[in-house]
Short mmCIF file of C-alpha atoms in Angstrom, two decimals:
data_model
loop_
_atom_site.label_atom_id
_atom_site.label_comp_id
_atom_site.label_asym_id
_atom_site.label_seq_id
_atom_site.Cartn_x
_atom_site.Cartn_y
_atom_site.Cartn_z
CA UNK A 1 -36.99 -25.65 10.01
CA UNK A 2 -38.47 -22.60 8.30
CA UNK A 3 -36.00 -19.74 8.12
CA UNK A 4 -36.99 -16.11 8.65
CA UNK A 5 -36.33 -13.57 5.87
CA UNK A 6 -32.62 -12.94 5.33
CA UNK A 7 -30.77 -9.85 4.08
CA UNK A 8 -33.85 -7.66 3.86
CA UNK A 9 -34.87 -4.23 5.18
CA UNK A 10 -36.51 -6.06 8.10
CA UNK A 11 -33.06 -6.66 9.56
CA UNK A 12 -31.68 -9.73 11.30
CA UNK A 13 -34.74 -11.40 12.82
CA UNK A 14 -35.32 -13.88 15.60
CA UNK A 15 -38.61 -15.34 16.77
CA UNK A 16 -39.79 -14.35 20.26
CA UNK A 17 -43.19 -16.00 20.69
CA UNK A 18 -45.15 -18.39 18.47
CA UNK A 19 -48.91 -17.91 18.91
CA UNK A 20 -50.15 -20.35 16.25
CA UNK A 21 -48.30 -23.33 14.79
CA UNK A 22 -49.43 -25.72 12.10
CA UNK A 23 -46.51 -27.43 10.30
CA UNK A 24 -44.79 -24.04 10.52
CA UNK A 25 -45.28 -20.96 12.71
CA UNK A 26 -48.43 -19.25 11.41
CA UNK A 27 -48.65 -16.30 13.79
CA UNK A 28 -45.65 -15.16 15.79
CA UNK A 29 -43.76 -12.16 17.11
CA UNK A 30 -40.16 -11.50 16.16
CA UNK A 31 -37.58 -8.79 16.74
CA UNK A 32 -34.55 -7.53 14.85
CA UNK A 33 -31.13 -6.56 16.19
CA UNK A 34 -32.07 -2.88 16.55
CA UNK A 35 -35.12 -3.74 18.69
CA UNK A 36 -37.94 -3.32 16.16
CA UNK A 37 -40.70 -5.80 16.90
CA UNK A 38 -43.01 -7.37 14.30
CA UNK A 39 -46.15 -9.45 14.47
CA UNK A 40 -46.00 -11.87 11.54
CA UNK A 41 -49.03 -13.56 9.97
CA UNK A 42 -48.98 -16.37 7.41
CA UNK A 43 -51.43 -15.65 4.57
CA UNK A 44 -50.38 -18.26 1.94
CA UNK A 45 -48.09 -21.25 1.45
CA UNK A 46 -47.76 -24.26 -0.82
CA UNK A 47 -44.85 -25.77 1.15
CA UNK A 48 -42.39 -24.31 -1.34
CA UNK A 49 -43.23 -20.62 -1.27
CA UNK A 50 -44.69 -18.56 1.52
CA UNK A 51 -46.42 -15.23 1.88
CA UNK A 52 -46.53 -13.21 5.08
CA UNK A 53 -47.68 -9.93 6.54
CA UNK A 54 -45.18 -8.35 8.91
CA UNK A 55 -46.73 -5.69 11.16
CA UNK A 56 -44.26 -3.37 12.96
CA UNK A 57 -45.48 -2.84 16.53
CA UNK A 58 -44.30 -0.60 19.34
CA UNK A 59 -44.18 -1.94 22.88
CA UNK A 60 -47.42 -0.07 23.65
CA UNK A 61 -49.26 -1.43 20.61
CA UNK A 62 -48.00 -4.97 21.25
CA UNK A 63 -49.12 -4.70 24.87
CA UNK A 64 -52.63 -3.67 23.79
CA UNK A 65 -52.80 -6.59 21.36
CA UNK A 66 -51.51 -9.11 23.90
CA UNK A 67 -53.92 -7.81 26.57
CA UNK A 68 -56.84 -8.07 24.14
CA UNK A 69 -57.39 -4.34 23.92
CA UNK A 70 -57.11 -4.51 20.12
CA UNK A 71 -58.39 -7.38 17.99
CA UNK A 72 -56.00 -8.88 15.44
CA UNK A 73 -57.87 -7.69 12.37
CA UNK A 74 -57.90 -4.09 13.60
CA UNK A 75 -54.19 -4.29 14.43
CA UNK A 76 -53.31 -5.20 10.83
CA UNK A 77 -55.78 -2.68 9.41
CA UNK A 78 -54.46 0.21 11.50
CA UNK A 79 -50.64 -0.01 11.56
CA UNK A 80 -49.00 2.71 13.64
CA UNK A 81 -46.90 4.05 10.77
CA UNK A 82 -49.65 3.66 8.20
CA UNK A 83 -48.10 0.67 6.41
CA UNK A 84 -46.83 -2.87 6.95
CA UNK A 85 -44.66 -5.32 5.01
CA UNK A 86 -45.63 -8.07 2.61
CA UNK A 87 -42.99 -10.79 2.54
CA UNK A 88 -42.66 -13.56 -0.04
CA UNK A 89 -40.08 -16.18 0.82
CA UNK A 90 -38.95 -19.75 0.31
CA UNK A 91 -38.12 -22.30 2.98
CA UNK A 92 -34.48 -21.28 3.18
CA UNK A 93 -35.35 -17.68 3.92
CA UNK A 94 -34.63 -16.04 0.56
CA UNK A 95 -37.19 -13.26 0.46
CA UNK A 96 -38.60 -10.20 -1.23
CA UNK A 97 -40.16 -7.47 0.88
CA UNK A 98 -42.42 -4.59 -0.09
CA UNK A 99 -44.40 -1.93 1.74
CA UNK A 100 -48.16 -2.30 1.57
CA UNK A 101 -50.96 -0.12 2.86
CA UNK A 102 -53.75 -1.74 4.89
CA UNK A 103 -56.34 -1.02 2.22
CA UNK A 104 -54.32 -3.19 -0.19
CA UNK A 105 -54.73 -6.28 2.00
CA UNK A 106 -57.56 -8.65 1.03
CA UNK A 107 -59.82 -9.07 4.05
CA UNK A 108 -59.84 -12.83 3.55
CA UNK A 109 -56.13 -12.83 4.39
CA UNK A 110 -56.81 -11.41 7.84
CA UNK A 111 -58.15 -13.06 11.01
CA UNK A 112 -61.90 -13.00 11.47
CA UNK A 113 -63.48 -10.07 13.26
CA UNK A 114 -63.38 -10.11 17.07
CA UNK A 115 -60.48 -12.58 17.17
CA UNK A 116 -57.89 -11.72 19.82
CA UNK A 117 -54.31 -12.87 20.14
CA UNK A 118 -54.13 -16.03 22.25
CA UNK A 119 -51.03 -17.53 23.82
CA UNK A 120 -50.43 -20.63 25.92
CA UNK A 121 -47.26 -19.12 27.38
CA UNK A 122 -46.69 -15.94 29.31
CA UNK A 123 -45.91 -12.90 27.15
CA UNK A 124 -44.15 -9.84 28.61
CA UNK A 125 -44.61 -6.88 26.27
CA UNK A 126 -42.70 -4.41 28.46
CA UNK A 127 -43.56 -0.98 29.85
CA UNK A 128 -43.78 1.00 26.64
CA UNK A 129 -42.58 4.53 25.96
CA UNK A 130 -42.79 7.40 28.44
CA UNK A 131 -43.85 10.10 25.97
CA UNK A 132 -47.62 10.40 26.36
CA UNK A 133 -48.33 11.13 22.69
CA UNK A 134 -46.36 8.13 21.45
CA UNK A 135 -47.78 5.89 24.17
CA UNK A 136 -51.36 6.86 23.29
CA UNK A 137 -50.86 6.36 19.57
CA UNK A 138 -49.23 2.98 20.09
CA UNK A 139 -51.63 1.58 22.68
CA UNK A 140 -54.79 3.34 21.43
CA UNK A 141 -55.41 4.24 25.07
CA UNK A 142 -55.78 7.67 26.61
CA UNK A 143 -52.50 8.46 28.37
CA UNK A 144 -51.99 11.00 31.17
CA UNK A 145 -48.49 11.71 32.43
CA UNK A 146 -48.28 13.48 35.79
CA UNK A 147 -44.98 15.16 36.70
CA UNK A 148 -44.28 16.36 40.23
CA UNK A 149 -41.21 18.12 41.55
CA UNK A 150 -40.95 17.47 45.31
CA UNK A 151 -38.31 19.77 46.73
CA UNK A 152 -37.92 18.07 50.14
CA UNK A 153 -35.81 15.26 48.68
CA UNK A 154 -33.07 15.01 46.11
CA UNK A 155 -34.50 11.70 44.98
CA UNK A 156 -37.60 11.30 42.79
CA UNK A 157 -39.70 10.02 45.68
CA UNK A 158 -43.18 10.69 47.08
CA UNK A 159 -44.71 9.37 50.30
CA UNK A 160 -46.88 6.32 49.61
CA UNK A 161 -49.88 7.87 51.39
CA UNK A 162 -49.64 11.06 49.32
CA UNK A 163 -49.33 9.08 46.07
CA UNK A 164 -52.33 6.95 47.01
CA UNK A 165 -54.38 10.07 47.71
CA UNK A 166 -53.52 11.56 44.32
CA UNK A 167 -54.39 8.35 42.46
CA UNK A 168 -57.68 7.85 44.29
CA UNK A 169 -58.82 11.45 43.89
CA UNK A 170 -57.83 11.46 40.19
CA UNK A 171 -59.87 8.32 39.55
CA UNK A 172 -62.93 9.65 41.39
CA UNK A 173 -62.70 12.92 39.48
CA UNK A 174 -62.51 11.03 36.16
CA UNK A 175 -65.58 9.00 37.16
CA UNK A 176 -67.56 12.16 38.01
CA UNK A 177 -66.55 13.81 34.73
CA UNK A 178 -67.53 10.67 32.84
CA UNK A 179 -70.98 10.87 34.42
CA UNK A 180 -71.27 14.47 33.27
CA UNK A 181 -70.22 13.51 29.72
CA UNK A 182 -72.92 10.83 29.64
CA UNK A 183 -75.51 13.45 30.60
CA UNK A 184 -76.73 11.75 33.78
CA UNK A 185 -75.38 13.94 36.59
CA UNK A 186 -76.16 13.04 40.20
CA UNK A 187 -74.91 14.35 43.54
CA UNK A 188 -75.33 11.20 45.57
CA UNK A 189 -75.43 7.45 45.21
CA UNK A 190 -73.39 5.08 43.09
CA UNK A 191 -72.23 6.10 39.63
CA UNK A 192 -73.46 3.50 37.09
CA UNK A 193 -71.05 0.58 36.65
CA UNK A 194 -70.69 1.11 32.89
CA UNK A 195 -69.43 4.67 33.47
CA UNK A 196 -67.00 3.52 36.17
CA UNK A 197 -65.60 0.87 33.82
CA UNK A 198 -65.32 3.21 30.83
CA UNK A 199 -63.45 5.86 32.86
CA UNK A 200 -61.15 3.50 34.73
CA UNK A 201 -57.44 4.35 34.63
CA UNK A 202 -54.41 2.23 35.42
CA UNK A 203 -50.97 3.27 36.57
CA UNK A 204 -48.61 1.78 34.00
CA UNK A 205 -45.16 3.09 34.94
CA UNK A 206 -43.15 5.70 36.81
CA UNK A 207 -40.26 7.65 35.31
CA UNK A 208 -37.55 10.09 36.29
CA UNK A 209 -36.85 13.71 35.41
CA UNK A 210 -39.18 14.61 38.31
CA UNK A 211 -41.44 12.07 39.94
CA UNK A 212 -43.29 10.97 36.85
CA UNK A 213 -46.36 8.75 36.79
CA UNK A 214 -48.07 7.44 33.68
CA UNK A 215 -51.78 6.63 33.72
CA UNK A 216 -53.61 4.94 30.87
CA UNK A 217 -57.30 4.32 30.33
CA UNK A 218 -58.18 0.68 30.82
CA UNK A 219 -60.30 0.80 27.66
CA UNK A 220 -58.98 1.34 24.15
CA UNK A 221 -60.50 3.82 21.73
CA UNK A 222 -62.61 2.68 18.82
CA UNK A 223 -61.62 3.05 15.17
CA UNK A 224 -62.87 6.65 15.28
CA UNK A 225 -60.54 7.34 18.25
CA UNK A 226 -63.42 8.16 20.59
CA UNK A 227 -64.08 6.95 24.13
CA UNK A 228 -65.74 8.15 27.32
CA UNK A 229 -62.30 8.28 28.96
CA UNK A 230 -61.17 10.71 26.26
CA UNK A 231 -64.22 12.92 26.81
CA UNK A 232 -63.61 12.93 30.57
CA UNK A 233 -59.95 13.91 30.10
CA UNK A 234 -60.97 16.72 27.76
CA UNK A 235 -63.21 18.17 30.48
CA UNK A 236 -60.53 17.62 33.12
CA UNK A 237 -57.85 19.35 31.07
CA UNK A 238 -60.16 22.29 30.33
CA UNK A 239 -60.90 22.55 34.04
CA UNK A 240 -57.21 22.47 35.03
CA UNK A 241 -56.49 25.03 32.31
CA UNK A 242 -58.64 27.46 34.33
CA UNK A 243 -55.63 27.54 36.67
CA UNK A 244 -56.32 29.99 39.53
CA UNK A 245 -58.81 32.24 37.72
CA UNK A 246 -61.87 32.53 39.96
CA UNK A 247 -64.24 33.42 37.12
CA UNK A 248 -63.02 30.60 34.88
CA UNK A 249 -63.11 27.98 37.63
CA UNK A 250 -66.56 29.09 38.81
CA UNK A 251 -68.04 29.08 35.32
CA UNK A 252 -66.58 25.67 34.52
CA UNK A 253 -67.70 24.03 37.77
CA UNK A 254 -71.22 25.43 37.45
CA UNK A 255 -71.33 23.99 33.94
CA UNK A 256 -70.10 20.56 35.05
CA UNK A 257 -72.49 20.42 38.05
CA UNK A 258 -72.98 17.29 40.11
CA UNK A 259 -70.16 15.96 42.23
CA UNK A 260 -67.34 17.32 40.03
CA UNK A 261 -66.66 20.33 42.26
CA UNK A 262 -66.07 18.26 45.39
CA UNK A 263 -63.97 15.70 43.50
CA UNK A 264 -61.83 18.41 41.90
CA UNK A 265 -61.40 19.97 45.32
CA UNK A 266 -60.18 16.61 46.68
CA UNK A 267 -57.70 16.21 43.80
CA UNK A 268 -56.27 19.71 44.30
CA UNK A 269 -56.06 19.09 48.04
CA UNK A 270 -53.96 15.95 47.53
CA UNK A 271 -51.68 17.62 44.98
CA UNK A 272 -51.21 20.73 47.14
CA UNK A 273 -49.89 18.52 49.97
CA UNK A 274 -46.76 17.92 47.88
CA UNK A 275 -45.93 21.64 47.89
CA UNK A 276 -44.74 21.06 44.32
CA UNK A 277 -45.38 22.33 40.80
CA UNK A 278 -47.27 19.95 38.53
CA UNK A 279 -46.94 19.26 34.83
CA UNK A 280 -49.60 17.34 32.90
CA UNK A 281 -49.05 15.74 29.51
CA UNK A 282 -52.19 14.27 27.94
CA UNK A 283 -51.65 12.05 24.94
CA UNK A 284 -54.67 10.82 22.98
CA UNK A 285 -55.22 8.43 20.05
CA UNK A 286 -57.34 11.29 18.68
CA UNK A 287 -54.80 13.61 17.02
CA UNK A 288 -57.12 16.58 17.62
CA UNK A 289 -56.90 16.09 21.38
CA UNK A 290 -54.09 16.10 23.90
CA UNK A 291 -52.30 18.91 25.68
CA UNK A 292 -49.38 19.89 27.91
CA UNK A 293 -50.04 22.06 30.97
CA UNK A 294 -47.91 23.26 33.87
CA UNK A 295 -49.13 24.73 37.17
CA UNK A 296 -46.94 26.34 39.79
CA UNK A 297 -47.39 25.35 43.41
CA UNK A 298 -48.85 28.82 44.06
CA UNK A 299 -51.47 28.31 41.33
CA UNK A 300 -52.36 24.89 42.76
CA UNK A 301 -52.88 26.26 46.27
CA UNK A 302 -54.89 29.26 45.10
CA UNK A 303 -57.04 27.03 42.87
CA UNK A 304 -57.69 24.77 45.88
CA UNK A 305 -58.79 27.73 47.99
CA UNK A 306 -61.08 29.00 45.21
CA UNK A 307 -62.67 25.60 44.58
CA UNK A 308 -63.23 25.15 48.33
CA UNK A 309 -65.18 28.43 48.38
CA UNK A 310 -67.03 27.73 45.13
CA UNK A 311 -67.95 24.25 46.33
CA UNK A 312 -69.91 25.88 49.17
CA UNK A 313 -71.26 28.78 47.11
CA UNK A 314 -72.60 26.46 44.42
CA UNK A 315 -75.15 25.18 46.96
CA UNK A 316 -75.21 21.72 45.44
CA UNK A 317 -78.60 20.30 46.28
CA UNK A 318 -80.85 17.36 45.62
CA UNK A 319 -84.66 17.22 45.61
CA UNK A 320 -86.75 14.07 46.06
CA UNK A 321 -90.01 12.76 47.54
CA UNK A 322 -89.65 11.57 51.10
CA UNK A 323 -91.49 10.75 54.32
CA UNK A 324 -90.75 13.06 57.24
CA UNK A 325 -89.67 10.83 60.14
CA UNK A 326 -88.50 13.45 62.60
CA UNK A 327 -88.30 17.22 63.09
CA UNK A 328 -87.08 19.28 66.05
CA UNK A 329 -86.82 23.03 65.53
CA UNK A 330 -85.20 23.52 68.94
CA UNK A 331 -82.19 21.35 68.14
CA UNK A 332 -82.50 22.19 64.42
CA UNK A 333 -82.49 18.51 63.41
CA UNK A 334 -84.49 16.53 60.86
CA UNK A 335 -84.79 12.98 59.51
CA UNK A 336 -86.46 11.88 56.26
CA UNK A 337 -86.73 8.65 54.27
CA UNK A 338 -86.34 8.65 50.47
CA UNK A 339 -89.44 6.99 48.98
CA UNK A 340 -87.60 5.45 46.01
CA UNK A 341 -84.71 3.71 47.74
CA UNK A 342 -85.74 3.81 51.44
CA UNK A 343 -82.48 5.53 52.34
CA UNK A 344 -82.60 7.75 55.43
CA UNK A 345 -81.16 11.26 55.54
CA UNK A 346 -80.65 13.25 58.71
CA UNK A 347 -78.85 16.39 59.75
CA UNK A 348 -79.29 20.04 60.53
CA UNK A 349 -82.02 22.43 59.39
CA UNK A 350 -80.68 25.63 57.88
CA UNK A 351 -81.44 28.68 60.05
CA UNK A 352 -83.24 30.46 57.23
CA UNK A 353 -85.49 27.41 56.74
CA UNK A 354 -86.71 26.96 60.32
CA UNK A 355 -89.89 29.05 60.04
CA UNK A 356 -90.94 27.40 56.77
CA UNK A 357 -90.68 23.83 58.08
CA UNK A 358 -91.89 24.46 61.66
CA UNK A 359 -95.45 23.18 61.10
CA UNK A 360 -94.63 20.16 58.93
CA UNK A 361 -96.32 16.91 59.98
CA UNK A 362 -94.46 13.78 61.01
CA UNK A 363 -95.05 10.89 58.55
CA UNK A 364 -96.19 13.39 55.93
CA UNK A 365 -94.98 13.07 52.34
CA UNK A 366 -92.93 16.01 51.09
CA UNK A 367 -90.77 17.18 48.23
CA UNK A 368 -87.52 17.54 50.17
CA UNK A 369 -84.59 19.74 49.11
CA UNK A 370 -81.25 19.07 50.81
CA UNK A 371 -78.03 21.03 50.45
CA UNK A 372 -74.72 19.18 50.22
CA UNK A 373 -72.09 20.42 52.66
CA UNK A 374 -68.54 19.06 52.85
CA UNK A 375 -66.76 19.44 56.19
CA UNK A 376 -63.11 18.69 56.91
CA UNK A 377 -61.62 17.32 60.09
CA UNK A 378 -58.58 19.57 60.38
CA UNK A 379 -56.66 17.15 62.62
CA UNK A 380 -57.01 14.12 60.35
CA UNK A 381 -57.75 15.81 57.02
CA UNK A 382 -60.74 13.47 56.49
CA UNK A 383 -63.75 14.87 54.62
CA UNK A 384 -67.37 14.26 55.52
CA UNK A 385 -70.47 14.89 53.44
CA UNK A 386 -73.53 16.21 55.28
CA UNK A 387 -76.99 17.15 54.04
CA UNK A 388 -78.75 20.23 55.43
CA UNK A 389 -82.51 20.64 55.09
CA UNK A 390 -83.49 23.56 52.82
CA UNK A 391 -87.21 23.09 52.14
CA UNK A 392 -90.14 20.78 52.83
CA UNK A 393 -92.98 21.22 50.33
CA UNK A 394 -96.10 19.13 50.63
CA UNK A 395 -96.27 16.57 47.84
CA UNK A 396 -100.05 16.97 47.80
CA UNK A 397 -99.94 20.60 46.61
#
């Protein structure tokens, strides 16, 4: 049986998982006594001497490789510490080891492009590190650590309903910000599937020292450390950094447009329910990004109140061509049908718009402007979106 390197700087090694075997293990993971993990790749042998590449991998990096977030060639070309080990050994394990930089490795020694790690057995890479910066660098995924400090319990616990509300509102806010970053902002309807996928986050672990929750982007960054998830988190962090400044929040929300204001309002509403301070630690594969922010519970509540007011003042609206199906100025009600998607809208007519729409003709085609209004059921806390009629302008003019 082939012996692993002995008496080297790699430490005392043992094989964990063999991914490829042909006469000898060709691609495998191993770990030393101090817990350092390596991914080892056979690059040459003549059955008497052997040459290997040993790639040190953190739990986060190994997880991304195992879960096919990083292809094998990229893993060996972008080691976390900037170098890997070249090992020359004989069958008994007598070895020489030297540091090599990825640019010194002949490309023909590496797996082909777009080849992922495959395993016939279950591999458990572990949770990874808590520190957001280290986790992001290792996994090449955007990492967002949320810290809460609930004072109503001595244990690091949060009600399941409250936690679910925070996670859902965070994800919807990330989706809305991703739509803004792509330059295709809408107020209504489904966000394109490619944006939803690119801004999807997963809860990866919880930790103590507060109630800590780690979120990571489902997608990994490219070799230039860019991703839509990263762009969305940059906008989110800039928005949160406005804290409880009315001018800063207003300017930022008017810049972001679309559904961001209502989604940020929902996120702040869920967080404010905890009556707790919040600390955010954003770690990014892009060394020029990432930040640590803390908000007091007073800042959170004031920001929520400001965003609630701004969300109304912004007068978010949508304009489209539609057929007028119904109009009653006495009850102040209307109903129209969108010509593009046949979706019906109905609701109240704004008081200031009554005179202007009074003589509109049923079944006429109009350029319709509706204002988005969010109402809250104070007993249940549920939010409802309604559309008020602002203008009806003949499409024939």
